[in-house]
């Protein structure tokens, strides 16, 4: 019984040590991994596959949505108020409003695809998937900044 308690205590302490040192976001891998999983799910559910080129375009675009860094200020949306963070556009408008200043709106992706520009359509898809991924994060849906204020504060806080 004593061995069981000691083992349990060691496991708990190790877990707490690793959890405290972990980060949920890495600029080049978080959205890449989430997007790859979304594409894999789509392929499995629909029996269709993305070409390597198109899959890579979608994944890279999901990473690029945070570049330049101030784009990330348009990735928040509080559904109870309809507002974005720090007086920036809410992500739903950033993704859909043609007057938002965003070159990667859903409509632009549909138009590119309809006009035969599948490459541009995949790039837009990656940008929009990034916004959907962010909408699954409580901090993004509560306008809870995990950064300092404004462009200068990007990536200075923890999520």
GROMACS .gro file of C-alpha atoms in nm:
model
  159
    1UNK     CA    1   0.000   0.000   0.000
    2UNK     CA    2   0.286   0.237   0.085
    3UNK     CA    3   0.448   0.171  -0.256
    4UNK     CA    4   0.118   0.251  -0.429
    5UNK     CA    5   0.092   0.587  -0.246
    6UNK     CA    6   0.450   0.682  -0.326
    7UNK     CA    7   0.406   0.586  -0.693
    8UNK     CA    8   0.082   0.784  -0.712
    9UNK     CA    9   0.247   1.088  -0.552
   10UNK     CA   10   0.541   1.071  -0.794
   11UNK     CA   11   0.305   1.049  -1.094
   12UNK     CA   12   0.100   1.346  -0.972
   13UNK     CA   13   0.412   1.556  -0.912
   14UNK     CA   14   0.556   1.469  -1.254
   15UNK     CA   15   0.224   1.552  -1.420
   16UNK     CA   16   0.204   1.889  -1.248
   17UNK     CA   17   0.563   1.966  -1.341
   18UNK     CA   18   0.505   1.893  -1.710
   19UNK     CA   19   0.168   2.069  -1.722
   20UNK     CA   20   0.309   2.391  -1.578
   21UNK     CA   21   0.582   2.397  -1.842
   22UNK     CA   22   0.353   2.326  -2.137
   23UNK     CA   23   0.215   2.574  -2.384
   24UNK     CA   24  -0.095   2.523  -2.593
   25UNK     CA   25   0.018   2.733  -2.885
   26UNK     CA   26   0.319   2.731  -3.111
   27UNK     CA   27   0.305   2.965  -3.413
   28UNK     CA   28   0.422   2.715  -3.673
   29UNK     CA   29   0.278   2.387  -3.545
   30UNK     CA   30  -0.055   2.442  -3.368
   31UNK     CA   31  -0.267   2.546  -3.664
   32UNK     CA   32  -0.073   2.321  -3.899
   33UNK     CA   33  -0.159   2.018  -3.686
   34UNK     CA   34  -0.523   2.118  -3.640
   35UNK     CA   35  -0.565   2.179  -4.012
   36UNK     CA   36  -0.402   1.848  -4.105
   37UNK     CA   37  -0.648   1.672  -3.876
   38UNK     CA   38  -0.941   1.859  -4.032
   39UNK     CA   39  -0.829   1.757  -4.380
   40UNK     CA   40  -0.782   1.396  -4.269
   41UNK     CA   41  -1.130   1.393  -4.118
   42UNK     CA   42  -1.280   1.538  -4.435
   43UNK     CA   43  -1.104   1.278  -4.648
   44UNK     CA   44  -1.218   0.994  -4.423
   45UNK     CA   45  -1.577   1.115  -4.402
   46UNK     CA   46  -1.613   1.185  -4.774
   47UNK     CA   47  -1.388   0.928  -4.936
   48UNK     CA   48  -1.209   1.205  -5.124
   49UNK     CA   49  -0.851   1.323  -5.094
   50UNK     CA   50  -0.674   1.652  -5.130
   51UNK     CA   51  -0.372   1.646  -5.356
   52UNK     CA   52  -0.042   1.693  -5.174
   53UNK     CA   53  -0.013   2.039  -5.330
   54UNK     CA   54  -0.360   2.148  -5.219
   55UNK     CA   55  -0.319   1.996  -4.872
   56UNK     CA   56   0.010   2.182  -4.825
   57UNK     CA   57  -0.148   2.508  -4.945
   58UNK     CA   58  -0.434   2.477  -4.697
   59UNK     CA   59  -0.200   2.396  -4.407
   60UNK     CA   60   0.044   2.677  -4.491
   61UNK     CA   61  -0.241   2.926  -4.524
   62UNK     CA   62  -0.373   2.827  -4.181
   63UNK     CA   63  -0.030   2.917  -4.042
   64UNK     CA   64  -0.011   3.236  -4.247
   65UNK     CA   65  -0.338   3.372  -4.106
   66UNK     CA   66  -0.137   3.496  -3.808
   67UNK     CA   67   0.108   3.685  -4.033
   68UNK     CA   68   0.159   3.969  -4.005
   69UNK     CA   69   0.089   3.933  -3.634
   70UNK     CA   70  -0.171   4.212  -3.617
   71UNK     CA   71  -0.410   3.992  -3.820
   72UNK     CA   72  -0.457   3.792  -3.499
   73UNK     CA   73  -0.636   4.089  -3.343
   74UNK     CA   74  -0.930   4.005  -3.572
   75UNK     CA   75  -0.955   3.645  -3.446
   76UNK     CA   76  -1.183   3.702  -3.147
   77UNK     CA   77  -1.562   3.691  -3.125
   78UNK     CA   78  -1.782   3.709  -2.817
   79UNK     CA   79  -2.115   3.557  -2.926
   80UNK     CA   80  -2.298   3.724  -2.637
   81UNK     CA   81  -2.206   4.074  -2.755
   82UNK     CA   82  -2.105   4.023  -3.119
   83UNK     CA   83  -1.783   4.213  -3.048
   84UNK     CA   84  -1.420   4.144  -3.123
   85UNK     CA   85  -1.132   4.218  -2.889
   86UNK     CA   86  -0.988   4.564  -2.815
   87UNK     CA   87  -1.215   4.732  -3.073
   88UNK     CA   88  -1.089   4.511  -3.359
   89UNK     CA   89  -1.321   4.330  -3.600
   90UNK     CA   90  -1.492   4.018  -3.468
   91UNK     CA   91  -1.364   3.704  -3.641
   92UNK     CA   92  -1.700   3.630  -3.803
   93UNK     CA   93  -1.685   3.964  -3.986
   94UNK     CA   94  -1.315   3.914  -4.062
   95UNK     CA   95  -1.404   3.587  -4.235
   96UNK     CA   96  -1.717   3.702  -4.419
   97UNK     CA   97  -1.735   4.078  -4.460
   98UNK     CA   98  -1.598   4.200  -4.794
   99UNK     CA   99  -1.531   4.540  -4.638
  100UNK     CA  100  -1.321   4.399  -4.354
  101UNK     CA  101  -0.988   4.455  -4.528
  102UNK     CA  102  -0.926   4.080  -4.533
  103UNK     CA  103  -0.816   3.934  -4.869
  104UNK     CA  104  -0.913   3.583  -4.757
  105UNK     CA  105  -1.288   3.596  -4.695
  106UNK     CA  106  -1.508   3.294  -4.752
  107UNK     CA  107  -1.680   3.461  -5.050
  108UNK     CA  108  -1.344   3.529  -5.217
  109UNK     CA  109  -1.259   3.162  -5.179
  110UNK     CA  110  -1.590   3.054  -5.334
  111UNK     CA  111  -1.542   3.299  -5.621
  112UNK     CA  112  -1.187   3.176  -5.682
  113UNK     CA  113  -1.308   2.815  -5.693
  114UNK     CA  114  -1.602   2.902  -5.921
  115UNK     CA  115  -1.361   3.081  -6.156
  116UNK     CA  116  -1.130   2.779  -6.173
  117UNK     CA  117  -0.860   2.916  -5.944
  118UNK     CA  118  -0.847   2.614  -5.713
  119UNK     CA  119  -0.506   2.712  -5.579
  120UNK     CA  120  -0.636   3.046  -5.444
  121UNK     CA  121  -0.949   2.873  -5.314
  122UNK     CA  122  -0.732   2.636  -5.107
  123UNK     CA  123  -0.535   2.929  -4.966
  124UNK     CA  124  -0.856   3.101  -4.859
  125UNK     CA  125  -0.981   2.774  -4.711
  126UNK     CA  126  -0.670   2.754  -4.492
  127UNK     CA  127  -0.719   3.109  -4.365
  128UNK     CA  128  -1.085   3.045  -4.283
  129UNK     CA  129  -1.006   2.713  -4.113
  130UNK     CA  130  -0.764   2.899  -3.887
  131UNK     CA  131  -1.051   3.123  -3.775
  132UNK     CA  132  -1.273   2.820  -3.710
  133UNK     CA  133  -0.995   2.662  -3.506
  134UNK     CA  134  -0.961   2.979  -3.300
  135UNK     CA  135  -1.336   2.981  -3.238
  136UNK     CA  136  -1.295   2.656  -3.044
  137UNK     CA  137  -1.074   2.833  -2.788
  138UNK     CA  138  -1.251   2.982  -2.486
  139UNK     CA  139  -1.016   3.281  -2.481
  140UNK     CA  140  -1.118   3.364  -2.838
  141UNK     CA  141  -1.492   3.338  -2.767
  142UNK     CA  142  -1.482   3.535  -2.443
  143UNK     CA  143  -1.259   3.813  -2.570
  144UNK     CA  144  -1.017   3.704  -2.300
  145UNK     CA  145  -0.682   3.835  -2.417
  146UNK     CA  146  -0.391   3.600  -2.396
  147UNK     CA  147  -0.175   3.889  -2.502
  148UNK     CA  148  -0.103   4.245  -2.405
  149UNK     CA  149  -0.299   4.533  -2.557
  150UNK     CA  150  -0.263   4.617  -2.926
  151UNK     CA  151  -0.003   4.504  -3.177
  152UNK     CA  152   0.281   4.552  -2.931
  153UNK     CA  153   0.127   4.298  -2.696
  154UNK     CA  154   0.081   4.011  -2.937
  155UNK     CA  155   0.211   3.678  -2.811
  156UNK     CA  156   0.315   3.826  -2.476
  157UNK     CA  157   0.066   3.638  -2.260
  158UNK     CA  158  -0.036   3.282  -2.205
  159UNK     CA  159  -0.349   3.109  -2.322
   0.00000   0.00000   0.00000
